[in-house]
Structures are given as C-alpha cells and as structure tokens.
Coordinates of N, CA and C in Angstrom, one line a residue:
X1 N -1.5 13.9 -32.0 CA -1.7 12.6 -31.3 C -3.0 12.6 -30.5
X2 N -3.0 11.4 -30.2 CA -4.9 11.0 -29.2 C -4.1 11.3 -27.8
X3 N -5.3 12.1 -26.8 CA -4.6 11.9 -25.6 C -5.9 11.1 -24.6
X4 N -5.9 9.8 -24.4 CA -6.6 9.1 -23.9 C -7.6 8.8 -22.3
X5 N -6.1 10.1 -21.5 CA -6.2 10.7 -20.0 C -5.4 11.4 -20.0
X6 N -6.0 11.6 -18.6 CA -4.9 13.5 -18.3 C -5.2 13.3 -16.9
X7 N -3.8 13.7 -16.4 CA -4.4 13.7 -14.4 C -2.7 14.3 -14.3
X8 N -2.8 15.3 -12.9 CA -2.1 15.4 -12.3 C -1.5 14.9 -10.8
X9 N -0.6 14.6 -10.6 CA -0.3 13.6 -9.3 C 0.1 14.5 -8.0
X10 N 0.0 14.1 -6.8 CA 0.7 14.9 -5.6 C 1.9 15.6 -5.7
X11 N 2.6 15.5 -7.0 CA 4.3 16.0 -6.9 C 4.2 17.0 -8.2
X12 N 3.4 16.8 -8.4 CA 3.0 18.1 -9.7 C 3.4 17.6 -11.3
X13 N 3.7 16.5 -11.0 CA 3.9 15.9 -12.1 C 2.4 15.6 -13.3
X14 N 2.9 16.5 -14.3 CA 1.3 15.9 -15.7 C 1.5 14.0 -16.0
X15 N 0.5 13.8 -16.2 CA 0.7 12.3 -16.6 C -0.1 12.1 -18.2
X16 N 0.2 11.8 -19.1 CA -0.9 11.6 -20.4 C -0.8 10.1 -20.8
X17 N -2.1 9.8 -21.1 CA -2.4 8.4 -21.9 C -2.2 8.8 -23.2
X18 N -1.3 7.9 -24.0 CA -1.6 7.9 -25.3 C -1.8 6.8 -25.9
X19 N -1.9 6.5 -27.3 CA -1.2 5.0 -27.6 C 0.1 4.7 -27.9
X20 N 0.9 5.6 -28.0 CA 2.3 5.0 -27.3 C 2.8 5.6 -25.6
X21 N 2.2 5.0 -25.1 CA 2.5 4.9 -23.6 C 2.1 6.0 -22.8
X22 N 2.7 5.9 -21.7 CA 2.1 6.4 -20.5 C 3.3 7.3 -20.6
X23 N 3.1 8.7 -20.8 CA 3.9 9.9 -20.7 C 3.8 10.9 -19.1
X24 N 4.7 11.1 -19.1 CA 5.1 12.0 -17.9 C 5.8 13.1 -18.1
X25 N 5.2 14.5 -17.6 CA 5.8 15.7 -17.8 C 5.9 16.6 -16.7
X26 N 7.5 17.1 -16.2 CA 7.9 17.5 -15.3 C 7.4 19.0 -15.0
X27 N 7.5 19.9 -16.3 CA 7.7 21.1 -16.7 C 8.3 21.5 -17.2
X28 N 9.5 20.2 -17.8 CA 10.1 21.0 -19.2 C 10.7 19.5 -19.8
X29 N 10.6 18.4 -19.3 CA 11.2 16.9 -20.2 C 9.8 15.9 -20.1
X30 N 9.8 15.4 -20.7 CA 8.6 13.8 -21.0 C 9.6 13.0 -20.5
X31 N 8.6 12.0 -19.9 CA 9.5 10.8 -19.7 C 8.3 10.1 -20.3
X32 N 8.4 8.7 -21.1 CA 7.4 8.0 -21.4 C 8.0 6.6 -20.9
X33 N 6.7 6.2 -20.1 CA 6.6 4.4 -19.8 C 6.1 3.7 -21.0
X34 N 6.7 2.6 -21.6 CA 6.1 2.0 -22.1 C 6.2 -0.2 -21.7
X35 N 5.3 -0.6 -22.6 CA 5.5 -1.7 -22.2 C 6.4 -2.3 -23.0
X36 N 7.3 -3.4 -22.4 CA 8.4 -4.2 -22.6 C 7.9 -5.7 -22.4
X37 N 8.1 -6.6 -23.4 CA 7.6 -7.9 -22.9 C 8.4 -8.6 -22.1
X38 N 9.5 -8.3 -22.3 CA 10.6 -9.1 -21.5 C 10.9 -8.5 -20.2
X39 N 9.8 -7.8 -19.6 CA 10.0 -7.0 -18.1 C 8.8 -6.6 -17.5
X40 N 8.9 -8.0 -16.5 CA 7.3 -7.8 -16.1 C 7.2 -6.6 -14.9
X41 N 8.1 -5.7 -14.9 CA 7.8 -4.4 -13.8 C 7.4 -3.0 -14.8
X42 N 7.6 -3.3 -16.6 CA 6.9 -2.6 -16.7 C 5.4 -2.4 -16.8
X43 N 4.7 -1.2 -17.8 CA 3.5 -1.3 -17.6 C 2.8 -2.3 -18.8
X44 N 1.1 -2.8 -18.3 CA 0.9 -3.8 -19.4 C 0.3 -3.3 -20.9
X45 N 0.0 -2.4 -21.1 CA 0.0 -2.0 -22.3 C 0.7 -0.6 -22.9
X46 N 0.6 -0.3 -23.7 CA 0.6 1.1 -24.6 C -0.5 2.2 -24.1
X47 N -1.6 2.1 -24.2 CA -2.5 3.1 -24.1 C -3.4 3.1 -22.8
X48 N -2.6 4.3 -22.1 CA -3.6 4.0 -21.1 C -5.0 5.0 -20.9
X49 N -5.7 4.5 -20.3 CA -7.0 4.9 -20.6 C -7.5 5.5 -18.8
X50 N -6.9 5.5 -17.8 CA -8.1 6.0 -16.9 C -6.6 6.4 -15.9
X51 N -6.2 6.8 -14.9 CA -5.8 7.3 -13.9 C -6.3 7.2 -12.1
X52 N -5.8 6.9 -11.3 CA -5.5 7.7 -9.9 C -4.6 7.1 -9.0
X53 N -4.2 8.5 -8.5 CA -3.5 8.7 -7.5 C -3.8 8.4 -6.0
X54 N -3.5 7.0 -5.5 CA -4.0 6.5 -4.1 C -3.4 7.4 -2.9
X55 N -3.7 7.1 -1.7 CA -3.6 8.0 -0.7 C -1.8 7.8 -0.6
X56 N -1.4 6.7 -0.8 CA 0.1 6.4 -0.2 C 1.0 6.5 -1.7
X57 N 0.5 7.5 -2.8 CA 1.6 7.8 -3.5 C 1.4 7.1 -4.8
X58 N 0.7 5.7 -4.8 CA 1.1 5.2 -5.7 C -0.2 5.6 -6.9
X59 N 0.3 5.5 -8.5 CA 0.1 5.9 -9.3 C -1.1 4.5 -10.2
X60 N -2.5 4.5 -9.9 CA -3.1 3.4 -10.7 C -3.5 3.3 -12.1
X61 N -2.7 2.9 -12.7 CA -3.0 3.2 -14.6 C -3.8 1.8 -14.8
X62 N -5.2 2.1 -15.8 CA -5.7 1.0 -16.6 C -5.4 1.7 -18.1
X63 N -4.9 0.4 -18.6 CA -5.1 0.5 -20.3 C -5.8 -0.4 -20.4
X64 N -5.9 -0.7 -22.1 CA -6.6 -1.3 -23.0 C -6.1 -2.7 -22.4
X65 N -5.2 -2.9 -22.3 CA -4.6 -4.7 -21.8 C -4.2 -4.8 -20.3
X66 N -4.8 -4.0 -19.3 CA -4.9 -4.6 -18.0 C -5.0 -2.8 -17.0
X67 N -5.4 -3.6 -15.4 CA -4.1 -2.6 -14.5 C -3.2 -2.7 -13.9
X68 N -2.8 -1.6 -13.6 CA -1.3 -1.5 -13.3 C -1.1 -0.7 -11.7
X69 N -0.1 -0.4 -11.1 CA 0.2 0.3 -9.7 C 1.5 0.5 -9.9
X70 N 1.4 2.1 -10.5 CA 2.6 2.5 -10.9 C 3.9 3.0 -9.1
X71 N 4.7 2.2 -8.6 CA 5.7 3.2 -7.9 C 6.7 3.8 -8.3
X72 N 6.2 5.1 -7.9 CA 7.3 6.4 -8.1 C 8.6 6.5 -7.9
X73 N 8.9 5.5 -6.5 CA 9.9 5.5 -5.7 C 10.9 4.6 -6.8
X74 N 9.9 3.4 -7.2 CA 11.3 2.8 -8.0 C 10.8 2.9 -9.6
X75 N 9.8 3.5 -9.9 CA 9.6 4.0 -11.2 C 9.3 2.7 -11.8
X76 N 8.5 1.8 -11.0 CA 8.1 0.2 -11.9 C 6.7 -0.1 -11.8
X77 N 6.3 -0.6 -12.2 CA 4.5 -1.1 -12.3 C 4.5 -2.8 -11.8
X78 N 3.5 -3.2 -11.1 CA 2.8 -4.1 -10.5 C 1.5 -4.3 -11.5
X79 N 1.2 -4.9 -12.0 CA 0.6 -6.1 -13.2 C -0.4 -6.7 -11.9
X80 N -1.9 -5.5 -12.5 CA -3.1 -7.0 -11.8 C -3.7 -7.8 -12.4
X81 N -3.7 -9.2 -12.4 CA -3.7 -10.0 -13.3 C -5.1 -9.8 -14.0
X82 N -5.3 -10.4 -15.3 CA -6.4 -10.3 -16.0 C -6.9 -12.0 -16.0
X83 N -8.2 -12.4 -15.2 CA -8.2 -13.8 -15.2 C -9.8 -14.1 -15.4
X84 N -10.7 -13.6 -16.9 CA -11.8 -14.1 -16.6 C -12.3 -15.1 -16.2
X85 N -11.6 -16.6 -16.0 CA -12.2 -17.9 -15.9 C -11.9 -17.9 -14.4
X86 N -11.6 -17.2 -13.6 CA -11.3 -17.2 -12.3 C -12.0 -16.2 -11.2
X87 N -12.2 -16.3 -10.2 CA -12.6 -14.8 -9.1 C -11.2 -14.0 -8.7
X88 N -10.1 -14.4 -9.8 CA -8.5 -13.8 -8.7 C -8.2 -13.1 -9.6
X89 N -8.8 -12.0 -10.2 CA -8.3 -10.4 -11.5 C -9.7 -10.2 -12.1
X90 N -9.3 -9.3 -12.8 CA -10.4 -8.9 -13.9 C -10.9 -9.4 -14.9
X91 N -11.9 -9.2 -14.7 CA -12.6 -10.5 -15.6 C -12.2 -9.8 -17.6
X92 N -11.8 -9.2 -17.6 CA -11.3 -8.0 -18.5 C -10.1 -7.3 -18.8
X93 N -9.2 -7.1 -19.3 CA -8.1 -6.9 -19.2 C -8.2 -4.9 -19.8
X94 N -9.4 -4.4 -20.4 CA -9.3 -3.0 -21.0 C -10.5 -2.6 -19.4
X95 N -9.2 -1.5 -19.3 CA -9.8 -0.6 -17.9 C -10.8 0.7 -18.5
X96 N -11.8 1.0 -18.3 CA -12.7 2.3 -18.9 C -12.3 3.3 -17.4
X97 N -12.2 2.8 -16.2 CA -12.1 4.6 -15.5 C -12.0 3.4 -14.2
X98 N -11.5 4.5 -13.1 CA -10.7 4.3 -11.8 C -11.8 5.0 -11.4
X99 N -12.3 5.5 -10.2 CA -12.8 5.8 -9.2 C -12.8 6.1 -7.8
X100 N -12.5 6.8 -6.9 CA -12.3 6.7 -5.4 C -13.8 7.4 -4.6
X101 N -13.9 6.4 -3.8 CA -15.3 7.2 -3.1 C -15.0 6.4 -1.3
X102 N -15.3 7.3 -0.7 CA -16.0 7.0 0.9 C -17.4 6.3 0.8
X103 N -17.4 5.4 1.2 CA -18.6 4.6 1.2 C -20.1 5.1 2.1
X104 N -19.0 5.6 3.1 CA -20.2 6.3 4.0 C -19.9 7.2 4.8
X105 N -20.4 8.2 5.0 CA -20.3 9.4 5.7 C -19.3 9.3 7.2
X106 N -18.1 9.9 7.2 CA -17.1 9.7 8.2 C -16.8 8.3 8.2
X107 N -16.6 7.5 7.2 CA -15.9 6.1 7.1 C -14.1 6.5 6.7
X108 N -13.3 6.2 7.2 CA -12.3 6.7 6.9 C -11.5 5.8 6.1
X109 N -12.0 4.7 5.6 CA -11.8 3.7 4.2 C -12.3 4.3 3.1
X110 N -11.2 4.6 2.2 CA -11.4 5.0 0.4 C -11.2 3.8 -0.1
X111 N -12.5 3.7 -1.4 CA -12.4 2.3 -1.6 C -12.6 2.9 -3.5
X112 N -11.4 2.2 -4.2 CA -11.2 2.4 -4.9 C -11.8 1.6 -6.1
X113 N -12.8 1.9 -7.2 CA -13.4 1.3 -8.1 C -12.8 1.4 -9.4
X114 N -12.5 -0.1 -10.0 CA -11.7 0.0 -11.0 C -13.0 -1.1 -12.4
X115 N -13.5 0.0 -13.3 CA -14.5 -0.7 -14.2 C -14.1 -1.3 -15.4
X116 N -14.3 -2.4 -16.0 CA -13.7 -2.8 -17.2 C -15.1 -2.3 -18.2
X117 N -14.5 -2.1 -19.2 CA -15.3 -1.9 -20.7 C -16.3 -3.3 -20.7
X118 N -15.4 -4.7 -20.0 CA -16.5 -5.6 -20.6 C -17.2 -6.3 -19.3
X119 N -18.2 -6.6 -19.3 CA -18.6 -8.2 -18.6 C -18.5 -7.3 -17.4
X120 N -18.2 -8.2 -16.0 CA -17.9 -8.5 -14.8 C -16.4 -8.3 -14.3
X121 N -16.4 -7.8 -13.0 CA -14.5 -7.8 -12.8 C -14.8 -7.7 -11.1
X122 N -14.2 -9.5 -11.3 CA -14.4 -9.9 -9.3 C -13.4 -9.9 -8.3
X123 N -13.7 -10.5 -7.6 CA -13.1 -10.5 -6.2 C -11.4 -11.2 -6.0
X124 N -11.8 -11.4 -4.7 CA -10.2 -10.9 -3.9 C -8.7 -11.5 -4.3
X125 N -8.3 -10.9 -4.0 CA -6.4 -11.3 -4.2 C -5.9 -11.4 -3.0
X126 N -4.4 -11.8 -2.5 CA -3.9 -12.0 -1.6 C -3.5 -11.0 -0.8
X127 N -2.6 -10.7 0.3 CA -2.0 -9.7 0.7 C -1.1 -9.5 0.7
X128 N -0.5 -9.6 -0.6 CA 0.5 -7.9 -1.0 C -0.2 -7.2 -1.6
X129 N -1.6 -7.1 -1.5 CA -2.1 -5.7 -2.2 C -3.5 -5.4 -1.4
X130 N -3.6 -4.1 -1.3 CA -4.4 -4.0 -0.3 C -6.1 -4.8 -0.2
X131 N -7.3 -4.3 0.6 CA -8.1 -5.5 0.4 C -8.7 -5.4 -1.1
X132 N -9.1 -6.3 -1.6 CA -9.6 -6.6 -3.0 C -11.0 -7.1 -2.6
X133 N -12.4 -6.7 -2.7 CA -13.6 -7.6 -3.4 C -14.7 -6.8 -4.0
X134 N -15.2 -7.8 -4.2 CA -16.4 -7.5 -5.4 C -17.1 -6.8 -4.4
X135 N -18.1 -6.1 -5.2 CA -19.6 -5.5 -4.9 C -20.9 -6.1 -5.0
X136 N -21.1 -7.3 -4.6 CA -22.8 -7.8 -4.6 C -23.6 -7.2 -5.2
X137 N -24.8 -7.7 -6.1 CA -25.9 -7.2 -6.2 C -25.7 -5.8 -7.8
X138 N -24.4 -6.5 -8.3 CA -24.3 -5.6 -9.6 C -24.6 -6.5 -10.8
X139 N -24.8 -6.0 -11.8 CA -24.3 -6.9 -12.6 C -22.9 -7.6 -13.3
X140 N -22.2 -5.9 -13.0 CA -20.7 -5.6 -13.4 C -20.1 -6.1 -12.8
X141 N -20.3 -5.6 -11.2 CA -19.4 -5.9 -10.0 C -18.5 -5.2 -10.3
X142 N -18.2 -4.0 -9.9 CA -16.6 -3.2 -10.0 C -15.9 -3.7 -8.8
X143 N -14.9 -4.1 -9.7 CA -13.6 -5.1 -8.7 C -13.2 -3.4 -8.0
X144 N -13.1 -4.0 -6.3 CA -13.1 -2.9 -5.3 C -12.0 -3.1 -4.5
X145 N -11.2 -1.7 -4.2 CA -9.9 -2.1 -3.6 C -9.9 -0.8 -2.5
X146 N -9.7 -1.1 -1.3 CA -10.2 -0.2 -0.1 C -8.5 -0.2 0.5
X147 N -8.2 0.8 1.1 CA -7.1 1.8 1.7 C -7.8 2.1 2.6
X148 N -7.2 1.3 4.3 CA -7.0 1.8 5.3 C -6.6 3.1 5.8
X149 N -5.8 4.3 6.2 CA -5.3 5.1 7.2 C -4.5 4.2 7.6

C-alpha cells in the first residue's frame, strides 16, 4: 500500500495516511478512521495527506477532500468547511501540509499553517475554533490558525 503521512502524537501513538483512511497504531492493533457519509463527526475523506499535533492534544488531519480536528478524548473529527466562493473555509478542499511556527522570537502564540494544493485558503471563522485569518501580501494566503497558552 501508499503511505501518504507518517507522524507520531504525544501518547506514542503511529498515525498513517493511506487511501483507505486514517490508520492508527498502538504497538500491536490498527485502528483505522475512515469517512462515513451519514456521520458528520467522522473524518472528511479517505486519504490523508499532512498531519499535526496542536499544543492541547488535538490531532489536525488534511486529506484530499478537506480538514479535519481529530479528538482523542471522544475519538471524532470536526469538518473545516471547504467554501471557495466565500472568506469562511478553504478555498480548497485537498490539504498538501500543516505547519506550526512562532511568528516571532519569544511570541508565545503558535500559529498554525494549513496550505491547500490549489488557489488561495482565507480567513476567519467563528469562535468555537480557535483564532482563524489569512496572511496578507501572499498570493496563496495560508489560512492561519494561532493557539494562545
């Protein structure tokens, strides 16, 4: 089989992208997520393609058809919408790679960059999720999601 990504999480848990789902390995069982249409707490596609692990546990998967915010605690995913004709999701629904960076030296905000394969991916959402906006002055604009302390 293709393995799409590879990351390991704070609990020692392996994670793999494949094209049948988002696999999980303990150290001796697989569990695989896959997507269900009839349940919007699973994940939104089959193959996931990029990984990370935010400061508070939770698990960020992009595939080919959107991202996702995997919780551990209840083992379900959160669906960030895919909305090119709008500034409220990704202008894109296939994720190419996650990112986390300090913007500036002793800034204690991790601001989390999530790139689409196509076009542009803008700005903000509401707050149940932490702050959401774009990046000015790109052409891409990686839709940007910052974690307080």
């Amino acid at each position: 089989g293709f393995i799409s990504a590879i990351s390991q999480d704070g609990r020692g848990f392996m994670w793999f992208g494949t094209k049948d789902g988002l696999n999980r390995y303990d150290g001796y069982n697989f569990k695989v997520f896959r997507h269900d249409p009839f349940d919007s707490t699973s994940i939104s596609g089959n193959w996931p393609t990029a990984f990370y692990e935010d400061p508070f546990g939770y698990l960020w998967v992009g595939t080919l058809t959107g991202l996702n915010r995997f919780d551990p605690k209840t083992e379900t995913f959160v669906r960030i919408p895919s909305a090119p004709e709008s500034q409220n999701g990704l202008s894109h629904p296939a994720v190419s790679a996650i990112v986390a960076v300090k913007m500036a030296p002793g800034d204690s905000t991790l601001t989390l960059f999530v790139e689409s394969s196509f076009r542009r991916i803008p700005a903000a959402f509401d707050t149940a999720y932490p702050i959401f906006s774009f990046i000015p002055g790109t052409a891409r604009r990686p839709f940007r999601i910052s974690f307080e302390p």
